[in-house]
XYZ file of C-alpha atoms in Angstrom:
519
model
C 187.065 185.393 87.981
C 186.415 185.184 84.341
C 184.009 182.638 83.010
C 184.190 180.145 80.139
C 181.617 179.116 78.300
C 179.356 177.076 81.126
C 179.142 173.283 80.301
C 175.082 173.039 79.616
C 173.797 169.657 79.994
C 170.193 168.073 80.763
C 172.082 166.771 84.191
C 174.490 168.311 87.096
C 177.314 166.437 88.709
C 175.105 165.775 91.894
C 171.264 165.897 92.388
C 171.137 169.607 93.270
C 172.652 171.394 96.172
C 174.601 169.048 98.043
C 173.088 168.362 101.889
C 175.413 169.868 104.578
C 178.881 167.878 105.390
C 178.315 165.434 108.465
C 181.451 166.693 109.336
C 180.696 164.915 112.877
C 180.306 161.494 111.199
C 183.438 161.767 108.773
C 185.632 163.091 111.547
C 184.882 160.074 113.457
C 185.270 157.489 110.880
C 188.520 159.366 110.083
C 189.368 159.109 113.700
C 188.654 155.669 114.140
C 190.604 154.646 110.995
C 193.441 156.562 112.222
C 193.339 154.784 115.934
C 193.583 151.910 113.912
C 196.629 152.528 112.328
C 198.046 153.874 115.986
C 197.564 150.475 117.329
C 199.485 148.617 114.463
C 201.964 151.804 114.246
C 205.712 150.279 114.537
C 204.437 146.885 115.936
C 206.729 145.341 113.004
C 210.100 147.282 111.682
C 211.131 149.703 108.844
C 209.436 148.468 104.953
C 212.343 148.254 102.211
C 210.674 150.736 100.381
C 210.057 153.767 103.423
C 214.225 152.571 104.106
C 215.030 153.723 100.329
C 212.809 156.339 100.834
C 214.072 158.044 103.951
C 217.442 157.432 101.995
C 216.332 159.609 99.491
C 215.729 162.788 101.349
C 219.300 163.357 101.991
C 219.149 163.615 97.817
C 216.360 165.902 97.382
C 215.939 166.287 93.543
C 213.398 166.846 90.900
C 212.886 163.026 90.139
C 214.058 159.773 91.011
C 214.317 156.443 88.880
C 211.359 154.775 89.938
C 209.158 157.973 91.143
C 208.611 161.733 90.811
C 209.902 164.016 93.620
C 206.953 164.882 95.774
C 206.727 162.228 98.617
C 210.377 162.975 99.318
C 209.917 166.094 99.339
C 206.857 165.670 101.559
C 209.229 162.987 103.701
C 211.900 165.377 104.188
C 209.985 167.796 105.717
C 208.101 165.621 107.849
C 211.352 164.315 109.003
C 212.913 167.298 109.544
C 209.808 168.108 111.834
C 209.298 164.482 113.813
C 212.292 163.200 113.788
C 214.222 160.452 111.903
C 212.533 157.471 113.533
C 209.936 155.223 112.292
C 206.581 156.410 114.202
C 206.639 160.207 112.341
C 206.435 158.711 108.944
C 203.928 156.034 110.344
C 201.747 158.886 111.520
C 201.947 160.920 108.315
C 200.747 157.603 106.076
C 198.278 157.585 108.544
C 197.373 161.135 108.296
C 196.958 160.667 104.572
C 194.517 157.639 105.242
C 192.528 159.773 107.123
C 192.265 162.403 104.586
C 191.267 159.748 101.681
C 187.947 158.565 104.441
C 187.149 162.506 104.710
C 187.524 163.078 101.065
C 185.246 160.255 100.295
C 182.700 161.346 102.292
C 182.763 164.539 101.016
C 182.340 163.263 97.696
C 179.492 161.390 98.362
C 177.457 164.632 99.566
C 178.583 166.495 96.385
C 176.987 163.264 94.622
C 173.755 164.588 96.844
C 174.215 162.151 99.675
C 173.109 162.876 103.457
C 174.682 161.804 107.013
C 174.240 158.224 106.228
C 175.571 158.297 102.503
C 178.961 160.324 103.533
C 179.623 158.205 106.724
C 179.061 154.787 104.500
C 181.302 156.093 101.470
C 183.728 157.116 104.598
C 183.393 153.396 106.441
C 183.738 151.754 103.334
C 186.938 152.961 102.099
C 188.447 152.917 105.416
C 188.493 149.729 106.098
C 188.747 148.358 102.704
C 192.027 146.110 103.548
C 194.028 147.586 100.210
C 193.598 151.210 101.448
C 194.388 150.082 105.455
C 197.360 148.899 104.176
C 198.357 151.297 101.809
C 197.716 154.030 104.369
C 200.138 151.937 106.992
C 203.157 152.541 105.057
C 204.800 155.795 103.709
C 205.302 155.865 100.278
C 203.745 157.887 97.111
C 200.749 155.372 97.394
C 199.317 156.746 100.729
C 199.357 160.096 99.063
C 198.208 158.732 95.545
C 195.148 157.850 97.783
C 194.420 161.350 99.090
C 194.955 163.280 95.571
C 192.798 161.215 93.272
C 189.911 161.929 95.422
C 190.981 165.485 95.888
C 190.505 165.432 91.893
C 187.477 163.508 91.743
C 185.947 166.761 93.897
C 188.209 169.303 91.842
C 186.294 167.432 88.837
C 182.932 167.999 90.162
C 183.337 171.580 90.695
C 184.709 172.245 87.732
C 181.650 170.099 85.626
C 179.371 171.900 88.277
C 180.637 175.765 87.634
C 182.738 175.082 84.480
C 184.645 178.632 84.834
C 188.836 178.634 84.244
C 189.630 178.931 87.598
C 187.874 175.823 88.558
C 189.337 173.785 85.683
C 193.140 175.279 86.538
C 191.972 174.249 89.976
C 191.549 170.580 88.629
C 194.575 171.382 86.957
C 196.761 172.086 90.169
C 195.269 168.929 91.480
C 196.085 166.488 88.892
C 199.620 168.319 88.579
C 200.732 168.185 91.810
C 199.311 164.301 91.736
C 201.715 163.869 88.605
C 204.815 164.761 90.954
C 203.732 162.172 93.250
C 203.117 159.439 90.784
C 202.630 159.196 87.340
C 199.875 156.816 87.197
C 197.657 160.446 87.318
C 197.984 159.742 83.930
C 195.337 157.217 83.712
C 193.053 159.653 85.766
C 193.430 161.853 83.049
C 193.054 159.834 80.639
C 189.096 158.694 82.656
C 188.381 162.106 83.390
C 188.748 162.793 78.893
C 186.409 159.370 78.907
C 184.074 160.918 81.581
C 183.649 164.108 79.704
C 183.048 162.266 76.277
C 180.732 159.659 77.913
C 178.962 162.790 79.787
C 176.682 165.453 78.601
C 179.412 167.433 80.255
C 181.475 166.975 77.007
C 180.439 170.398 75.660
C 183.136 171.424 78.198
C 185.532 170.343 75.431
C 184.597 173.375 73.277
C 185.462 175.544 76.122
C 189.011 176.431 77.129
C 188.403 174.694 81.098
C 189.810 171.617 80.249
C 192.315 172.363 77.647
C 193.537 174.678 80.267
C 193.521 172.067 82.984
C 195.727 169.373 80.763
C 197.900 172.487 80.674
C 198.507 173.209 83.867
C 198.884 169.562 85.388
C 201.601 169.593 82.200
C 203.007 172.747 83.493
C 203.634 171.127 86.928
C 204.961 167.529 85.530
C 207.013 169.432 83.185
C 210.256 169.585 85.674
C 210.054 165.319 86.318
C 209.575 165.327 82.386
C 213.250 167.420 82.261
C 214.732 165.559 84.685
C 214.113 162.352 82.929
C 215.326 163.801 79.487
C 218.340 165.153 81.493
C 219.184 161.867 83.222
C 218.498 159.500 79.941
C 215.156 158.722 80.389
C 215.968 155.841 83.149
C 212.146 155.898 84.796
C 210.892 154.680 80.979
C 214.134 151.881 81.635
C 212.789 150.786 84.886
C 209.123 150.487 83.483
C 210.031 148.115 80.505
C 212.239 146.737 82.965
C 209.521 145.530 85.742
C 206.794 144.725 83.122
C 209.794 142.354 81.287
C 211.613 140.338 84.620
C 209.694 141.406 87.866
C 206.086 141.486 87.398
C 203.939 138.123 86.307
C 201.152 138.111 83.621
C 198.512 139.862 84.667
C 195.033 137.277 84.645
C 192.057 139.071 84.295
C 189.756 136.825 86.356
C 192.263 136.616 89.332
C 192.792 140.884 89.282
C 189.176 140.738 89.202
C 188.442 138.536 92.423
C 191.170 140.565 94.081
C 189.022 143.597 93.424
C 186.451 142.691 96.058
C 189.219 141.215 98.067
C 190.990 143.597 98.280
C 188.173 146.127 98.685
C 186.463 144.122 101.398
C 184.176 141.573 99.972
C 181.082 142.670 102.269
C 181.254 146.078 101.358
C 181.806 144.990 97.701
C 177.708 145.982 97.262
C 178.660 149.655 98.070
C 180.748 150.028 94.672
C 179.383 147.551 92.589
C 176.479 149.439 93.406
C 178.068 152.752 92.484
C 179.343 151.201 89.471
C 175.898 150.366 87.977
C 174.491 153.877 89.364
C 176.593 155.523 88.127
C 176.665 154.165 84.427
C 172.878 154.345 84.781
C 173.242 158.343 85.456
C 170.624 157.654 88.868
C 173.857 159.531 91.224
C 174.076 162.352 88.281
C 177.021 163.304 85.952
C 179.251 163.283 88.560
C 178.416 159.388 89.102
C 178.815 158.650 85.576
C 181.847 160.622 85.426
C 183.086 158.383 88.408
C 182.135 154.747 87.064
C 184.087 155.989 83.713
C 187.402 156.444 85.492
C 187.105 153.599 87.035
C 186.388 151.639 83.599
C 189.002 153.439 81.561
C 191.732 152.361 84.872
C 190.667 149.057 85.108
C 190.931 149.152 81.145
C 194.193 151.099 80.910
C 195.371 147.671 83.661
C 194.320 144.836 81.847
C 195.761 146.360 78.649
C 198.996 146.309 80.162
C 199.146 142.988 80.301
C 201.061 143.109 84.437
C 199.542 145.079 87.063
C 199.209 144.649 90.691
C 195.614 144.560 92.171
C 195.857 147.395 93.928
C 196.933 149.805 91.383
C 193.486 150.168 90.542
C 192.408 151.124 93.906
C 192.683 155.256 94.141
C 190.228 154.978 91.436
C 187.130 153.433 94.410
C 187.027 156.839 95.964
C 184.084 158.239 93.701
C 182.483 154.449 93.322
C 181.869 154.104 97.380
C 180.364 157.913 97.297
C 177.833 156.851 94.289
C 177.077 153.401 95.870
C 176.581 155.117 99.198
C 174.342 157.581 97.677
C 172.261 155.434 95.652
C 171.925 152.830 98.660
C 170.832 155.701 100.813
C 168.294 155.878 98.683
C 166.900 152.256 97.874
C 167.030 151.215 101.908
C 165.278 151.488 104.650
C 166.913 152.291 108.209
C 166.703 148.578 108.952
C 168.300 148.061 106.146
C 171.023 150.571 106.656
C 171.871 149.569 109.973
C 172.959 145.818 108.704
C 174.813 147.085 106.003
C 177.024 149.157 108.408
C 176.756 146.249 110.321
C 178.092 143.480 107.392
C 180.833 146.818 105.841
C 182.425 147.201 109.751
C 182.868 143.600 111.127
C 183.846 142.010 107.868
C 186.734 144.842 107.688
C 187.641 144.862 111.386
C 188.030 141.227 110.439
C 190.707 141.450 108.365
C 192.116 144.163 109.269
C 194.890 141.699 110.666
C 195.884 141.092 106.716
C 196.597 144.768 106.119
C 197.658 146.046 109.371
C 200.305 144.861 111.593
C 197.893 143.649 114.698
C 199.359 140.946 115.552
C 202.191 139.474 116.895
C 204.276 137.808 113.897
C 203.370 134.319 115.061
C 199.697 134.731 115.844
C 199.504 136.364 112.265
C 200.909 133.447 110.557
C 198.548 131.144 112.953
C 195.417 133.575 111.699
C 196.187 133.328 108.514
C 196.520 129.565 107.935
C 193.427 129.432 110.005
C 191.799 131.595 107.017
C 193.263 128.796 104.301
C 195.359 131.661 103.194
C 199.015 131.596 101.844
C 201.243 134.210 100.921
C 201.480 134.964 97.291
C 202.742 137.921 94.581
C 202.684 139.150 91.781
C 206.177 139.541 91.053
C 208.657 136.396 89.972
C 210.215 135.520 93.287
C 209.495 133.188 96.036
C 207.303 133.976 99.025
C 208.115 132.805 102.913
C 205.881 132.894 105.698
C 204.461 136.265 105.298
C 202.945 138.221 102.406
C 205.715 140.591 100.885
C 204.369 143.785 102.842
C 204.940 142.378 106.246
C 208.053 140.322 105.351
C 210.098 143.019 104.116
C 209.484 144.672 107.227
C 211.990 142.305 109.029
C 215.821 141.568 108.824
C 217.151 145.093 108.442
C 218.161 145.662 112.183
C 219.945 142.161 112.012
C 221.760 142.675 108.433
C 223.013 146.419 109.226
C 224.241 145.023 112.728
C 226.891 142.051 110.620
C 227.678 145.470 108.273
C 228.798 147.340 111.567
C 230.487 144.249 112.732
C 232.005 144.442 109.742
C 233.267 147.427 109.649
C 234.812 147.327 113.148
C 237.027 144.595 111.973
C 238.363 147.785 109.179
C 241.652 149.205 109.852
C 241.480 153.127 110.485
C 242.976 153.134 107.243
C 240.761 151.158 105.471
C 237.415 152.375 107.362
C 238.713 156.234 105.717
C 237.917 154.689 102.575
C 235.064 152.167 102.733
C 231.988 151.491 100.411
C 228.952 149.392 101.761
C 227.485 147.723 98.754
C 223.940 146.474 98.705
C 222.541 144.446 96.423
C 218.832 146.267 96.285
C 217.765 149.602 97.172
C 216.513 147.880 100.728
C 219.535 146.967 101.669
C 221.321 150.334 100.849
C 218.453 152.473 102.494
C 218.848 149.502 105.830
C 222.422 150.925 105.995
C 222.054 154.612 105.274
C 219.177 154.839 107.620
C 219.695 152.504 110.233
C 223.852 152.386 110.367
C 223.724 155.959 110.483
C 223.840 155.727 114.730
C 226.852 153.099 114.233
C 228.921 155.393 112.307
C 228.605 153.488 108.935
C 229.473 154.912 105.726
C 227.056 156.229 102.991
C 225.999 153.056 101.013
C 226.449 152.260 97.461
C 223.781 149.895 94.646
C 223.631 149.618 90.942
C 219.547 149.201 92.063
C 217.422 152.454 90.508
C 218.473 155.775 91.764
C 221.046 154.376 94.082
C 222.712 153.598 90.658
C 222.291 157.591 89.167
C 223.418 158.352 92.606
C 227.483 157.121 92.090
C 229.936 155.148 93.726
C 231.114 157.952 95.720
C 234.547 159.839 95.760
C 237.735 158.798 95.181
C 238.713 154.865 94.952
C 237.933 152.109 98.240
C 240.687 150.593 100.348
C 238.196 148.145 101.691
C 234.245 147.385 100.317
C 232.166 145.435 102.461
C 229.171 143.209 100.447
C 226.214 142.560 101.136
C 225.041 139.157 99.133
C 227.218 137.147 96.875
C 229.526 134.207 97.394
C 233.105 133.807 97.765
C 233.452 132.605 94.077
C 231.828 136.210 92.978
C 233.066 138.534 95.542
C 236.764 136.823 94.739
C 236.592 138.035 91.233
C 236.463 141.510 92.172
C 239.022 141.313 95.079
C 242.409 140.069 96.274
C 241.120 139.491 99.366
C 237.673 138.428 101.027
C 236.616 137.556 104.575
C 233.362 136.634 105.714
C 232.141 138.741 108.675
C 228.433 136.351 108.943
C 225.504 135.908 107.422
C 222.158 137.293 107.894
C 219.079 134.601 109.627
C 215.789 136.784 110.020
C 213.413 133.820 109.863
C 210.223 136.377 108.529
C 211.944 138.086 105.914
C 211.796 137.678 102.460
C 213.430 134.205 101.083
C 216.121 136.194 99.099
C 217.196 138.607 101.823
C 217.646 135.501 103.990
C 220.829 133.840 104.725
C 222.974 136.404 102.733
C 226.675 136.420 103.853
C 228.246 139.668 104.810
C 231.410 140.016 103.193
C 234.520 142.492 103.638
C 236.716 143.036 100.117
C 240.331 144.016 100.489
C 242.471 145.218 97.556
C 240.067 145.429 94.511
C 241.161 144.103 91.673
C 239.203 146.400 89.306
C 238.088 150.388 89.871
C 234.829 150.772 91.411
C 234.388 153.799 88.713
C 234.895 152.139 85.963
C 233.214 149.188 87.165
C 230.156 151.282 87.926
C 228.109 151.401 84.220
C 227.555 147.779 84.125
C 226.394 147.741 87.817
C 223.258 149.942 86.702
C 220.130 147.496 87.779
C 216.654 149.785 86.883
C 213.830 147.367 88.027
């Protein structure tokens, strides 16, 4: 392997040679987190987002509206493998969850830290109620998770050895992270801080990280095509959410959801690794870690709308440098009540990440709490926070769309569209109508949109959503098959009526361009 110029500085990512991996300890915190997830694993139904997804990997492609191409591709595959039920996606979001608690760990002995440091950093981020429920449901976020703190440790080797192959290694990383989800662009953008803010920035005058930028562009470059190809409709949807879906971001609120969300008894750990790590006592690596997570916080309240826990791949290297400096500064006493405060607080609510409970004794434990739903989009919340509530209604709705279409002709059923308003609804019907014989489903919502009304012209369509005053503009003919009563979904996917078109009025092609919906 050839060698670039080695980065000299004063200081080395950790505190000499790391201490061995307590691979014992990590295994079993991964273990445990994963048993976790096993025990809340389909106790509540499909989420919109893993219907659309599942959706998707009949439409394998190098991008999608609203996401690069890697989790489906991932998704496919693991489908293709387990089977197109719930519990094999389940597992593999778990899977990834598990990997983030190793990772972490192993972070926190390249930051120098021994058995105790690597199983804290471990406990803390797996039971931190963001990444619990993150890591419950399959989507790019579970694997956003993993792959930052894969690239926090490519970024240490790469600081520690500074030869090419290490920074293309770091390269690869932060590539392949870029296919899952572009928000690897603010990593980049803190690993350039950490490097300036580092003694490590003599690396810049070296061709390591030039060549690293290169290769993670290398590896984006085919979502980058297929955006340029396709219009450039994931830049669309992005103006679109910041401009009608999300709320204004305020800064004190996405602060106190920080150690909310993080688990406000383990909130010492990080803020710990925060000021450690600024303070250079964890090494560069630690200082390299609290910059990332400045420049993402940063890059979030410049935005101006961001959820809370968009920020959180970015904790991975802040619970190895708390965990290393609190190893440390505290005795074994001390140690033991920490684990002690870090465990029980997160066991405790666990319940508001992770399916646990029955629906009803969820609702019951969370008034007890003084809690109430609420979001940070601009719609109306029910009973249950948004990422339990959207996991309920689909079985009902897609049953009225197969009623629906058993009322069809043979004739008309040929040649039948199932519109939906959102991508949930669509991926409900694709995924769960499949066993009732339904037909493929059709949206104007994100890459349902790109993905066409399908061949040829209807005879019948049946709608999902609308009222006879809309639906009648479109055709001759309406009848309404029911409407949809899931008392725990979300307000606007409750009482929708279930309607069957006859005789459109106007082409679905033509119609199509102003059906186009990116948000």
């Amino acid at each position: 392997m050839t060698r670039a110029a080695p980065s000299p500085a004063p200081e080395a990512p950790g505190a000499g040679p790391p201490p061995p991996l307590a691979a014992g300890p990590l295994l079993g915190v991964a273990a445990a987190a994963f048993a976790l997830h096993l025990a809340a694993l389909t106790r509540y139904g499909w989420f919109r987002d893993e219907l659309y997804y599942a959706a998707s990997t009949s439409r394998l492609d190098w991008g999608y509206v609203d996401h690069p191409p890697l989790s489906i591709a991932v998704l496919a595959l693991v489908r293709a493998v387990g089977g197109d039920g719930l519990a094999p996606i389940r597992l593999a979001a778990a899977l990834a969850g598990a990997a983030t608690v190793f990772l972490t760990g192993a972070l926190a002995r390249r930051l120098g830290g021994g058995a105790f440091a690597q199983a804290l950093a471990a406990l803390g981020v797996a039971l931190a109620p963001v990444v619990l429920g993150v890591s419950h449901i399959y989507s790019m976020n579970a694997l956003d998770l993993v792959l930052w703190a894969a690239a926090l440790l490519a970024l240490l080797g790469a600081m520690e050895r500074g030869t090419t192959g290490r920074w293309a290694a770091l390269g690869v990383v932060l590539g392949v992270g870029l296919l899952n989800k572009i928000s690897v662009l603010w990593l980049g953008a803190g690993i350039a801080a950490a490097l300036l803010a580092t003694p490590h920035r003599r690396a810049l005058a070296t061709p390591g990280p030039w060549l690293a930028a290169l290769v993670a562009a290398a590896l984006f470059a085919p979502y980058v095509a297929w955006n340029a190809a396709h219009g450039w409709p994931t830049l669309e949807f992005m103006a679109n959410a910041r401009q009608h879906k999300m709320t204004t971001l305020e800064p004190a609120r996405f602060l106190l959801d920080q150690v909310l969300h993080m688990n406000p008894a383990a909130a010492p750990v990080w803020l710990v690794g925060l000021a450690a790590g600024l303070a250079g006592r964890v090494g560069a690596g630690g200082r390299a870690f609290a910059v990332v997570w400045l420049a993402t916080l940063a890059i979030l309240l410049a935005s101006g709308s961001a959820r809370a826990s968009y920020l959180a791949p970015a904790y991975a290297g802040l619970w190895a440098a708390g965990a290393v400096a609190l190893e440390r500064a505290t005795a074994r006493r001390g140690r033991a009540a920490l684990v002690t405060a870090v465990a029980l607080a997160g066991l405790a609510a666990a319940p508001l990440a992770l399916p646990l409970l029955p629906v009803e004794a969820f609702v019951r434990f969370q008034r007890a709490l003084g809690l109430a739903p609420r979001t940070e989009e601009r719609h109306a919340m029910g009973a249950l926070p948004q990422h339990y509530a959207d996991m309920h209604g689909w079985e009902e709705m897609v049953a009225l769309v197969a009623e629906a279409h058993a009322r069809l002709s043979p004739e008309e059923r040929a040649r039948c569209r199932v519109f939906g308003q959102n991508y949930g609804e669509a991926g409900a019907v694709d995924v769960l109508g499949r066993r009732l014989g339904l037909p493929r489903a059709i949206s104007g919502h994100n890459s349902y949109w790109l993905w066409g009304p399908g061949a040829g012209e209807p005879e019948a369509i049946i709608a999902i959503g609308g009222d006879r005053e809309g639906n009648a503009r479109f055709f001759e003919e309406i009848e309404i098959v029911g409407r949809t009563a899931s008392p725990w979904s979300m307000p606007y996917e409750r009482g929708l009526d279930v309607w069957i078109g006859r005789r459109p009025k106007v082409s679905l092609r033509e119609a199509w361009p102003a059906l186009r919906r990116y948000i």
